[in-house]
Short mmCIF file of C-alpha atoms (C1' of nucleotides) in Angstrom, two decimals:
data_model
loop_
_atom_site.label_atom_id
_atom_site.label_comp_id
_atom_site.label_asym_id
_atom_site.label_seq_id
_atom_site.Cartn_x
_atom_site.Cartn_y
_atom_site.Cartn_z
CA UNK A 22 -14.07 279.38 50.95
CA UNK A 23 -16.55 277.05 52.88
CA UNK A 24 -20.19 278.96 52.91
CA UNK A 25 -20.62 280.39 49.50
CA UNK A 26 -23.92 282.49 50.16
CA UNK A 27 -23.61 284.96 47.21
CA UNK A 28 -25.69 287.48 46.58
CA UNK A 29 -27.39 284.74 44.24
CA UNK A 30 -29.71 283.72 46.92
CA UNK A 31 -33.33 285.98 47.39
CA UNK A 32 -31.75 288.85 48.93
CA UNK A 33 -32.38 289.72 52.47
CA UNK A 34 -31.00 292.19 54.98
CA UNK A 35 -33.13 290.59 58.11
CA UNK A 36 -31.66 288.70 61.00
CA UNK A 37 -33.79 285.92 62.48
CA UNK A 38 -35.98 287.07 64.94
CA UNK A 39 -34.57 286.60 68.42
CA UNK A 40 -31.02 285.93 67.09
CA UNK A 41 -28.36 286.27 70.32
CA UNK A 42 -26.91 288.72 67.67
CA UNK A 43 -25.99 292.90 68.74
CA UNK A 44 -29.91 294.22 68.85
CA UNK A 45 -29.06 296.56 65.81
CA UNK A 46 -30.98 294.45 63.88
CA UNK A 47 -30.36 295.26 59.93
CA UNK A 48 -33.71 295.87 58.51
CA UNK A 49 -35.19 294.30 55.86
CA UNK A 50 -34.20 295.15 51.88
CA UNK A 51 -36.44 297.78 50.45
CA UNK A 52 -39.26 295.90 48.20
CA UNK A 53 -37.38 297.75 44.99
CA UNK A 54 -34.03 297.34 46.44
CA UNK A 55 -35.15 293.76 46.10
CA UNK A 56 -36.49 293.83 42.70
CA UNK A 57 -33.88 295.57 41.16
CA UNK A 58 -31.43 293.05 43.10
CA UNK A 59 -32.96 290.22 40.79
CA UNK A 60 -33.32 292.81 37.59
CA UNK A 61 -29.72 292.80 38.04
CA UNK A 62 -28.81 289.33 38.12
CA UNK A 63 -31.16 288.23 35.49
CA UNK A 64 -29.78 291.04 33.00
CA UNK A 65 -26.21 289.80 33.98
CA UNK A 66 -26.84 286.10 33.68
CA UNK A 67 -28.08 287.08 30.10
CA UNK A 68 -25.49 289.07 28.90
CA UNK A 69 -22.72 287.43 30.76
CA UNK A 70 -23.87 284.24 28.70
CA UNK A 71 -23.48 286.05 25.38
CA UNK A 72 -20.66 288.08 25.77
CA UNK A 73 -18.49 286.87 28.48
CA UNK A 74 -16.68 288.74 30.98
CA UNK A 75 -15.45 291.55 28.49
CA UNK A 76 -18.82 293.31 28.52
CA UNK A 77 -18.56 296.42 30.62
CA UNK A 78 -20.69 297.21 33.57
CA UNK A 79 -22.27 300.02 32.03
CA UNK A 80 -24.16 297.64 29.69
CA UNK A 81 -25.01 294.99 32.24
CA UNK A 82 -26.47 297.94 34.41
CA UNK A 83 -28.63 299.52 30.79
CA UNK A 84 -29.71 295.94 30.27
CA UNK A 85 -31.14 295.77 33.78
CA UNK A 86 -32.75 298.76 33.45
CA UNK A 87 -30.39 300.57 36.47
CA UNK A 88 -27.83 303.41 37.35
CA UNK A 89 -24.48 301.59 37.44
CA UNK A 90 -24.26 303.16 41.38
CA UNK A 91 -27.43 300.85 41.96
CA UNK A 92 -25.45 298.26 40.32
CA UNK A 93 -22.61 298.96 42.48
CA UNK A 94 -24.40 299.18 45.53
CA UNK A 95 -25.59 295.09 44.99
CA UNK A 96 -22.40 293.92 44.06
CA UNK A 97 -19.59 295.94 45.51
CA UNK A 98 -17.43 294.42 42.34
CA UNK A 99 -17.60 293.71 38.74
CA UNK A 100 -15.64 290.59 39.46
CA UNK A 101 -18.44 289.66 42.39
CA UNK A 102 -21.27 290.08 40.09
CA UNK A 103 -19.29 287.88 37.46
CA UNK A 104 -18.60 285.05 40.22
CA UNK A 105 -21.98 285.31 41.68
CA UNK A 106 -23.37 284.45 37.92
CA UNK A 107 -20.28 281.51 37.58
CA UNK A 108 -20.85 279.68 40.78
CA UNK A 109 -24.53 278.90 39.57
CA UNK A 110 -23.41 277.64 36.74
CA UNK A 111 -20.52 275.29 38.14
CA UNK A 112 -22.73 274.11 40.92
CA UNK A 113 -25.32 273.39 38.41
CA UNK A 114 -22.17 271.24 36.61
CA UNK A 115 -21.28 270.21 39.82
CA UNK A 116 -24.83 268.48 40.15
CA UNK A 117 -25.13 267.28 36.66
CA UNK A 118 -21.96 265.40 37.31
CA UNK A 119 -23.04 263.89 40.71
CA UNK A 120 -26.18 262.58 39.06
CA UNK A 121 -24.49 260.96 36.67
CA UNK A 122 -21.98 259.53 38.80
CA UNK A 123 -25.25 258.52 40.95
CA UNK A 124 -27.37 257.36 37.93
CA UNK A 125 -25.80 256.40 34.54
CA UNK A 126 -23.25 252.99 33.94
CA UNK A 127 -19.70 254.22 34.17
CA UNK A 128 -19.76 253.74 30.76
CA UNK A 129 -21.91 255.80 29.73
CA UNK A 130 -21.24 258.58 32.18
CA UNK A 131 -18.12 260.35 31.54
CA UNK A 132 -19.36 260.30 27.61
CA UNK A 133 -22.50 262.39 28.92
CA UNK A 134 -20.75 264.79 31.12
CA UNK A 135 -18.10 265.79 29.01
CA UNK A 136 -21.08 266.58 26.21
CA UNK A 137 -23.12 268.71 28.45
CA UNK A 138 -20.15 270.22 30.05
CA UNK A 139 -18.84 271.28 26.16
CA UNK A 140 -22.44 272.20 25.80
CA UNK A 141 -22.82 274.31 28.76
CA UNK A 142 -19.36 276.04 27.66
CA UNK A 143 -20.14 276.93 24.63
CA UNK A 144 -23.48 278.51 25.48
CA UNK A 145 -22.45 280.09 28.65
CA UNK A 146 -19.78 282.50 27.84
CA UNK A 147 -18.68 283.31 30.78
CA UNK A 148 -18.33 279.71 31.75
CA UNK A 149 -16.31 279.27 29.55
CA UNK A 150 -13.92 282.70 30.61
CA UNK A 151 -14.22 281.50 33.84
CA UNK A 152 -12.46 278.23 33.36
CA UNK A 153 -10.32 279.80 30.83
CA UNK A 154 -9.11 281.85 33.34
CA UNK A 155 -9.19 279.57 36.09
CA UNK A 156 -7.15 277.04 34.79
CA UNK A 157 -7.35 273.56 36.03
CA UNK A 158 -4.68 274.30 38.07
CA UNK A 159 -4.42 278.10 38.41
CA UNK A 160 -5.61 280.19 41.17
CA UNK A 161 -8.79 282.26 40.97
CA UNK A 162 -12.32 283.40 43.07
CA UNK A 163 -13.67 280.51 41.75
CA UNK A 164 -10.53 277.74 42.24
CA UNK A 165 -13.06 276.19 45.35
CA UNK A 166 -15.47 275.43 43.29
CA UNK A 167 -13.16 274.25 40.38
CA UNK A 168 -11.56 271.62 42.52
CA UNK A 169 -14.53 270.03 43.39
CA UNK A 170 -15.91 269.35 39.71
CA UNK A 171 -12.39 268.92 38.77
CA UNK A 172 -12.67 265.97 41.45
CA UNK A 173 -16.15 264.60 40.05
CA UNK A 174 -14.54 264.56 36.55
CA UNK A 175 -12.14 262.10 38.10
CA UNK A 176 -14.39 259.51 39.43
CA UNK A 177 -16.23 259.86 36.37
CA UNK A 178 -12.91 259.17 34.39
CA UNK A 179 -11.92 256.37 37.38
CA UNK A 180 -15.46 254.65 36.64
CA UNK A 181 -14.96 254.69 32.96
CA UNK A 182 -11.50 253.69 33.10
CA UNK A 183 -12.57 250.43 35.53
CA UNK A 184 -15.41 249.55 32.56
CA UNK A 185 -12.78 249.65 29.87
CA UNK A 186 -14.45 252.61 28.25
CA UNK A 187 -11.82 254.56 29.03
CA UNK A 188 -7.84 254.31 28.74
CA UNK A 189 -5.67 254.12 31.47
CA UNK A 190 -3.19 256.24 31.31
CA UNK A 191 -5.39 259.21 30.43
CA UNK A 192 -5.33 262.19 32.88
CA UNK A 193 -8.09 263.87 34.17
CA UNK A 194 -6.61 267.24 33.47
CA UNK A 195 -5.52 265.86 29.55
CA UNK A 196 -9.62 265.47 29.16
CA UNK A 197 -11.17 268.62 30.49
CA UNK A 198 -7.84 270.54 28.37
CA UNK A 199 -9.37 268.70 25.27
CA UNK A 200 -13.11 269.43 25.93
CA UNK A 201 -12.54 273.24 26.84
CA UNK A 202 -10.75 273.36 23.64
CA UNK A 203 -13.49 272.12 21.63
CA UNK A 204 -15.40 275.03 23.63
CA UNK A 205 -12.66 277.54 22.67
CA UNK A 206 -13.73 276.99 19.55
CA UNK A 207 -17.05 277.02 19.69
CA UNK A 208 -16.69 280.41 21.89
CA UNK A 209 -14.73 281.90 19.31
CA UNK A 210 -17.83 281.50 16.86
CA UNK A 211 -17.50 279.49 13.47
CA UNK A 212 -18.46 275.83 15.54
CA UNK A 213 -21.94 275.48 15.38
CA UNK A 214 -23.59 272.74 18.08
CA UNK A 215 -23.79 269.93 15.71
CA UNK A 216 -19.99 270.54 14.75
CA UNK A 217 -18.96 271.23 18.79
CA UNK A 218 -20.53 267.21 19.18
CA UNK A 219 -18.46 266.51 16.61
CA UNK A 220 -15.62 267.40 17.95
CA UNK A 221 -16.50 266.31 21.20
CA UNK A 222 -16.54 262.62 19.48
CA UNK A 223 -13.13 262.94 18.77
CA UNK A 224 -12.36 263.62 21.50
CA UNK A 225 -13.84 260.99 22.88
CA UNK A 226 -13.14 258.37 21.14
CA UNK A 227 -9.10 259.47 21.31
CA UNK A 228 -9.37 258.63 24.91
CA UNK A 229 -10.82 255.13 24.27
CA UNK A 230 -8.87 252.48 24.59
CA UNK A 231 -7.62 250.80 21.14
CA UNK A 232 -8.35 247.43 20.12
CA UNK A 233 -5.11 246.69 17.89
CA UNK A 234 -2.19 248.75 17.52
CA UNK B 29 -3.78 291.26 0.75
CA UNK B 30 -0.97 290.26 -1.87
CA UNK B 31 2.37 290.91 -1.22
CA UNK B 32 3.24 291.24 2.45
CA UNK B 33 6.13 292.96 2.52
CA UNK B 34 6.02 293.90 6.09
CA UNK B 35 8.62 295.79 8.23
CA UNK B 36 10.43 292.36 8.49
CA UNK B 37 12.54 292.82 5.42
CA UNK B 38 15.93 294.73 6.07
CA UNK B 39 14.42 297.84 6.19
CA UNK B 40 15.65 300.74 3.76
CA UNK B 41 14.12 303.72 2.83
CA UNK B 42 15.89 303.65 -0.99
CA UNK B 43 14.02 303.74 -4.01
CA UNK B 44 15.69 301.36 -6.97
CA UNK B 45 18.63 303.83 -8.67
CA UNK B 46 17.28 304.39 -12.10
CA UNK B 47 12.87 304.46 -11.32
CA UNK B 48 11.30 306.11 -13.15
CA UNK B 49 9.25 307.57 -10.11
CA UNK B 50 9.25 311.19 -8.95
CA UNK B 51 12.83 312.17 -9.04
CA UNK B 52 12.35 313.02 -5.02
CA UNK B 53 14.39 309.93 -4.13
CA UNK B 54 13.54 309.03 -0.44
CA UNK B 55 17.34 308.54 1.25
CA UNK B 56 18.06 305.40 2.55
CA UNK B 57 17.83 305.08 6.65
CA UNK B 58 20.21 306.51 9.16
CA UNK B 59 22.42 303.96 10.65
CA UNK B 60 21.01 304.32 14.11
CA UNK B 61 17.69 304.50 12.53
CA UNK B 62 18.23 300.44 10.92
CA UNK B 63 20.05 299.12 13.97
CA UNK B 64 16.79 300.60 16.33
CA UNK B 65 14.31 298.97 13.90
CA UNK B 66 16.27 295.76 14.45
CA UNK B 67 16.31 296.50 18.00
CA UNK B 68 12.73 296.62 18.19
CA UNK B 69 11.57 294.02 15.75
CA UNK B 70 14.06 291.68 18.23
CA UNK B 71 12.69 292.56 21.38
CA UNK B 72 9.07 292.12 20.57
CA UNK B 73 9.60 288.51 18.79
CA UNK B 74 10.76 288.27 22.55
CA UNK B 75 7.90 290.15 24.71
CA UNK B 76 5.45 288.64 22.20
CA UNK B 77 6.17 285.01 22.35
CA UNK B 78 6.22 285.04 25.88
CA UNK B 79 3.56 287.21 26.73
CA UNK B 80 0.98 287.48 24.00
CA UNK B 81 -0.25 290.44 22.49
CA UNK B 82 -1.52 291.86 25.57
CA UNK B 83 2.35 292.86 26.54
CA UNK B 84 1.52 296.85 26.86
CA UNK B 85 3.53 299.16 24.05
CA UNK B 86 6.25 300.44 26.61
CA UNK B 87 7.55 297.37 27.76
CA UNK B 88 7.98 296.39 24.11
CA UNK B 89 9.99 299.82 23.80
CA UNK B 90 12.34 299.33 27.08
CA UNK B 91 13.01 295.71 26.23
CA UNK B 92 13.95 297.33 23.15
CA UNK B 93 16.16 299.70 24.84
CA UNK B 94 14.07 302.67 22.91
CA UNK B 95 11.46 305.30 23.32
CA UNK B 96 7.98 304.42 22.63
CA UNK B 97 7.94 307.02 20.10
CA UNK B 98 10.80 305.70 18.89
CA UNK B 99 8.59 302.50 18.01
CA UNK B 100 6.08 304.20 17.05
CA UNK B 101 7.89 305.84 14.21
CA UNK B 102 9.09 302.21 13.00
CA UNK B 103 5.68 300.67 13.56
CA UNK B 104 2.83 303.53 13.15
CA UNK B 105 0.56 300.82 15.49
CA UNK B 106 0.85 298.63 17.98
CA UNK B 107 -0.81 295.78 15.70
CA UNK B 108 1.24 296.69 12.67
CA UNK B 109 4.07 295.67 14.66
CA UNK B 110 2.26 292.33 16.22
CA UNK B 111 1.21 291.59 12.57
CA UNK B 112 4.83 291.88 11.42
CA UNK B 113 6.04 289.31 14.07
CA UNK B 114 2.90 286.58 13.55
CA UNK B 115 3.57 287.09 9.79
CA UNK B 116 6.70 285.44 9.95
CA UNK B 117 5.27 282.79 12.57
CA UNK B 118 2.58 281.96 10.29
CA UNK B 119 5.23 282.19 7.29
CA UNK B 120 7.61 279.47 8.75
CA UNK B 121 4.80 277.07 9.56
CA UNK B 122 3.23 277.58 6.13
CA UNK B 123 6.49 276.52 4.94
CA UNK B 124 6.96 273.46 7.28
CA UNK B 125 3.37 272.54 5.36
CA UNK B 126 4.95 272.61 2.58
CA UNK B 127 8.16 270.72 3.05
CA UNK B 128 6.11 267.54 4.54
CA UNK B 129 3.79 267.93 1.86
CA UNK B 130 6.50 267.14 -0.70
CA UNK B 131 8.99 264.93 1.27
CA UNK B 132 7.22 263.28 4.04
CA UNK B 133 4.84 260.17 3.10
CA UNK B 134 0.91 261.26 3.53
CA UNK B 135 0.20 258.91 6.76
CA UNK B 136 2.83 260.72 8.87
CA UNK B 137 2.85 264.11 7.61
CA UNK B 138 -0.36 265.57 8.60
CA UNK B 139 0.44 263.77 12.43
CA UNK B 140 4.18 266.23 11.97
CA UNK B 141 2.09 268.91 11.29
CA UNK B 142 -0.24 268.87 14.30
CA UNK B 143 2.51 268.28 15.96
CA UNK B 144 4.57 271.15 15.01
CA UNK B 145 1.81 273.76 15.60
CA UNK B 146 1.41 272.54 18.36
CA UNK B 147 4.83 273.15 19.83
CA UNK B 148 4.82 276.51 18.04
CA UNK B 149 1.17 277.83 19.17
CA UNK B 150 2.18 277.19 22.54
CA UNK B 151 5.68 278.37 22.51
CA UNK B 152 4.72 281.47 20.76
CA UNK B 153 1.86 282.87 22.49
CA UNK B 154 1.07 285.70 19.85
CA UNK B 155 0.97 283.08 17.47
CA UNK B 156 -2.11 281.28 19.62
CA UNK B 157 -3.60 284.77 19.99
CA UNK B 158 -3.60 285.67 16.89
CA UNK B 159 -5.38 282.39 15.32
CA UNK B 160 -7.57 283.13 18.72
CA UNK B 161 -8.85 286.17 17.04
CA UNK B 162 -8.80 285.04 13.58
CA UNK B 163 -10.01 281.89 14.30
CA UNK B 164 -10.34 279.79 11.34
CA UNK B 165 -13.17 281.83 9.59
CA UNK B 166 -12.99 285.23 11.15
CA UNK B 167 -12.09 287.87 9.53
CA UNK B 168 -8.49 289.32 10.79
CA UNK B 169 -5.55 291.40 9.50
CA UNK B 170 -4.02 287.63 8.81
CA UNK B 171 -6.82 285.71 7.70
CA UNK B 172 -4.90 285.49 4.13
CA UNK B 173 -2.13 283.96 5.38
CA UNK B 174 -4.23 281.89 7.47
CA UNK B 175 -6.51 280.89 5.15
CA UNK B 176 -2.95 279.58 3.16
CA UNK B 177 -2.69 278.07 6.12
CA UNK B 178 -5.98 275.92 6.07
CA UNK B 179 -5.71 275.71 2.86
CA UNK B 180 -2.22 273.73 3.70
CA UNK B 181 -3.79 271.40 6.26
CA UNK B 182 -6.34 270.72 4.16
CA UNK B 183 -4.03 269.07 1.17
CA UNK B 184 -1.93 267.07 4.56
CA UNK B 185 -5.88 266.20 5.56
CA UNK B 186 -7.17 264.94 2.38
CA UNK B 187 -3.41 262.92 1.73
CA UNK B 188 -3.93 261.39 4.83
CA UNK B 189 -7.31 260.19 4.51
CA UNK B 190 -6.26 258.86 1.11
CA UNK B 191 -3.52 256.78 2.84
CA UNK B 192 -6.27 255.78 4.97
CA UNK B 193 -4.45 257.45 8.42
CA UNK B 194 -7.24 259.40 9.19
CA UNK B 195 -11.52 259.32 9.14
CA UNK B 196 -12.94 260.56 5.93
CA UNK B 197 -15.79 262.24 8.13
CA UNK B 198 -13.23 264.68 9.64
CA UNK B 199 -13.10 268.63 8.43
CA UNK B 200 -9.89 269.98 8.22
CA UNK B 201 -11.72 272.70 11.04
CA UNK B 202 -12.63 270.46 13.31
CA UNK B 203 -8.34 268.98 13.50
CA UNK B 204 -7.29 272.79 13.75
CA UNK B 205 -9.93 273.35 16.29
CA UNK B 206 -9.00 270.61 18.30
CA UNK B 207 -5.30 271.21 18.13
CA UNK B 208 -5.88 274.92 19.04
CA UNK B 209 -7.86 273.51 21.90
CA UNK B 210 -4.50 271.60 22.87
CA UNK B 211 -2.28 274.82 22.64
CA UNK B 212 -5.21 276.79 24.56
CA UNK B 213 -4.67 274.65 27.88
CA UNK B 214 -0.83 275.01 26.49
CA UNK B 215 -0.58 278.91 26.45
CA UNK B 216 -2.61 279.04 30.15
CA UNK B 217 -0.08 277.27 32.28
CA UNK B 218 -0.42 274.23 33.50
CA UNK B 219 0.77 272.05 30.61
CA UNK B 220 4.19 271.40 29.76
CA UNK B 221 5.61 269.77 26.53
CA UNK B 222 5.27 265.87 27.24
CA UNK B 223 1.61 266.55 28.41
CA UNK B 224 1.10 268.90 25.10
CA UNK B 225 1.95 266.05 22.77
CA UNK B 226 0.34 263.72 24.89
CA UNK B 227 -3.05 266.03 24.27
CA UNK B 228 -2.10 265.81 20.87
CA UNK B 229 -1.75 262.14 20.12
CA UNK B 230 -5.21 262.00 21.51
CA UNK B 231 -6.26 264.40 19.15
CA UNK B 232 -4.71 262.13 16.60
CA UNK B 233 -6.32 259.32 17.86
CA UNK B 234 -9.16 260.44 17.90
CA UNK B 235 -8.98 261.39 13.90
CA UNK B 236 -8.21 257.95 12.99
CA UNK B 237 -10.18 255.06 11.46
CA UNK B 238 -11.76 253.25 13.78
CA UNK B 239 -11.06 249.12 13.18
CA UNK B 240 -14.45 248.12 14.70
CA UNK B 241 -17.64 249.66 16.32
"C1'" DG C 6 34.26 320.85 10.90
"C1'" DC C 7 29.58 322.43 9.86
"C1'" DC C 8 24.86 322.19 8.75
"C1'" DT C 9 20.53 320.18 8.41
"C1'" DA C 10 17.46 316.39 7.32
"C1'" DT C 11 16.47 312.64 10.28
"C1'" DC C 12 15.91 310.50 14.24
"C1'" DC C 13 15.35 310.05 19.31
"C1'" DG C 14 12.95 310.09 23.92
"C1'" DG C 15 9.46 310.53 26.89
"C1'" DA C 16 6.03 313.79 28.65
"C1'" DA C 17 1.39 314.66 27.61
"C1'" DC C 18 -3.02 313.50 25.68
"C1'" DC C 19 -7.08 310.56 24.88
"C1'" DC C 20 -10.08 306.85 25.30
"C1'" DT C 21 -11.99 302.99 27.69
"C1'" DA C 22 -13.80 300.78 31.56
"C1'" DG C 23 -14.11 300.21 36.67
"C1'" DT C 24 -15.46 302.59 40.79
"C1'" DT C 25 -17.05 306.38 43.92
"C1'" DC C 26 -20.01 310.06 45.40
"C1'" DC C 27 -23.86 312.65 46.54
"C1'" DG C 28 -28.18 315.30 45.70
"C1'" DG C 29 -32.71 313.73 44.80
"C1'" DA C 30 -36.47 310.19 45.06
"C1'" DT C 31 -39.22 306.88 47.73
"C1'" DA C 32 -40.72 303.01 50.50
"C1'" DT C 33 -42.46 302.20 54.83
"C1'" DA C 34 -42.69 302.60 60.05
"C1'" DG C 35 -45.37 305.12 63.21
"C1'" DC D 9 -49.84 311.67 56.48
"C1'" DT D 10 -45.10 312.53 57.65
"C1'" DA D 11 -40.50 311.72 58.67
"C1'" DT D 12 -36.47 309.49 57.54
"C1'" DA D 13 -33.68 305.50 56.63
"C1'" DT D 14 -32.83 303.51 52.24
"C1'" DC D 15 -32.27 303.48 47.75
"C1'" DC D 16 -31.57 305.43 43.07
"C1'" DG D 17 -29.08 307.50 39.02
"C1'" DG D 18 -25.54 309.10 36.62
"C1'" DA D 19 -21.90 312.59 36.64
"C1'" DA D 20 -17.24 312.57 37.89
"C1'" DC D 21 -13.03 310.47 39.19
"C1'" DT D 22 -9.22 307.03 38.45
"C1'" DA D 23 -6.13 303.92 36.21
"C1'" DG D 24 -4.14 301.50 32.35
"C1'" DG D 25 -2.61 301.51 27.91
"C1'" DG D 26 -2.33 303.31 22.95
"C1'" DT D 27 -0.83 307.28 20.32
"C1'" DT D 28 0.91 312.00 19.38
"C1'" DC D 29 4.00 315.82 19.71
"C1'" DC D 30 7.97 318.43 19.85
"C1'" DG D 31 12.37 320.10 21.75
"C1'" DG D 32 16.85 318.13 21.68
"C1'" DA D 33 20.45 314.99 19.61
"C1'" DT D 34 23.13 313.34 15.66
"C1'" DA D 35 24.47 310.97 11.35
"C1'" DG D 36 26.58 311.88 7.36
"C1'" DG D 37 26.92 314.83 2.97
"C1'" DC D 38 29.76 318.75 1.66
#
DNA sequence: GCCTATCCGGAACCCTAGTTCCGGATATAG
DNA sequence: CTATATCCGGAACTAGGGTTCCGGATAGGC
């Protein structure tokens, strides 16, 4: 829940030198141990990206050049391989959202989240499982880390609300449904990036508030 | 590719008195034999709708009150059987096209349409996992039917725009994608009706001329 | 009422994908 | 340089779900 410390960090098996801790200090990772820790994540970040969560272990492991036991012996799971790969990229969303929310006019903000976030989506496969499984509502490894952007998504549609870019009575939930169905589509091949923007637009400008009418 | 004629029909096993085929007339089906074929075709318009084509083959059967090789002798495949229940989803929105098409004026139809695949997509979910797969290009077991389908939006699309209800700068992909998108937050929890139009009039929104800017 | 072409049920089989295990290799402390 | 704690690889095991097979039941023609 709190700490995430995934495996994503350089990997390390030492404890701090004159930690109160039991004596049997853990030693240090084995130099390849180490390398093949980061062969591992890099092959997985790759392949995760292009082929989502479906692709089985045994390909991740080929890809990284590795035995699927060495695999195993990294990440004790296929799901905690797959959630070490997804928390990078929602705390990367997670920051792209708080700089926005730090830098850009209300206005202007929630327009240039919800674009990178349907970018990010559509190239990151497993993003987009992730969510897809995840819900915006529904339980899963990653729900912690959900809520949190889920909340940034709201000031962001607060902000743009308060400028008049935004309609009122437009849920937060209604516009991250929208854009991660513009991604389902673009997931599901046949939506190339210009035509994801596109639809992104509409999307957009549904949730604007109209003039007449 | 042509005619369908699926295991939906009344099934019979009778060849037309009087062809002039081989004179080995197939007999017509047992009794228990037709009532078990309706058994089955029942019960998975059931599983399927609420469940999705991932509902495994026995359930299908038990709902069914029947062996799986019972089903398996109506339905050689798992698919052939999903194909023969999406077939008939796909044939009774195909046929809601139609009806607006003729009777409704252009301006409202296409906005009934969305509408109604909407409800249906996400009330069905084999129907959403089927134009999932198939997408709107992909190649699938339905992409005739489908591509009736588009071919059906695309005539409530091009009315519409005519009437001046909707952008001229819109493909008839990018309105299915985005309504799929709807039904896709639809089919994973966490949406119920009223929010499911309310995604959809956005979508609509979104589609329509914009006065100023 | 009898006989057999049909049909039924579900155990068994196969294939896929995740996970475990262990004999062999090797980094690295001493 | 040597000993050994670690690490490696991939064969083997397991589980879930689709499909096949065949002995037993039965509809329905005669």
């Amino acid at each position: 829940m709190g700490v995430v410390r995934s495996e994503l960090d350089p990997p390390r098996g030492q404890v701090v030198e004159g930690s109160s801790e039991v004596p049997s200090a853990p030693r240090a990772m084995r130099a390849d141990a180490v390398k093949n820790h980061e062969k591992i994540l890099r092959a997985a970040e790759e392949i995760f990206a292009l082929d989502g969560v479906k692709v089985p272990i045994d390909v991740v492991a080929e890809r990284a050049g590795v035995g699927v036991g060495t695999l195993y012996r990294h990440f004790p799971t296929k799901e905690s391989l797959y959630e070490a790969i997804v928390m990078t990229r929602l705390t990367s969303l997670l920051e792209t959202a708080n700089r926005l929310i730090r830098d850009v006019e209300p206005g202007r903000a929630l327009d240039s989240f919800l674009r990178e976030f349907a970018r990010q989506a559509a190239e990151k496969q497993d993003l987009f499982d992730a969510m897809d499984q995840a819900g915006f509502d529904f339980k899963s490894r990653f729900s912690d880390r959900v809520d949190e952007l889920v909340d940034r998504v709201d000031v962001l549609r607060q902000r743009a609300v308060a400028s008049g870019a935004v309609r009122a009575d437009v849920e937060t939930s209604d516009i991250l449904n929208l854009v991660m169905g513009t991604c389902h589509a673009a997931s599901h091949g046949g939506v190339d990036k210009s035509a994801l923007q596109r639809l992104v637009t509409i999307v957009i400008t549904g949730i604007q508030p109209t003039p007449e009418r």
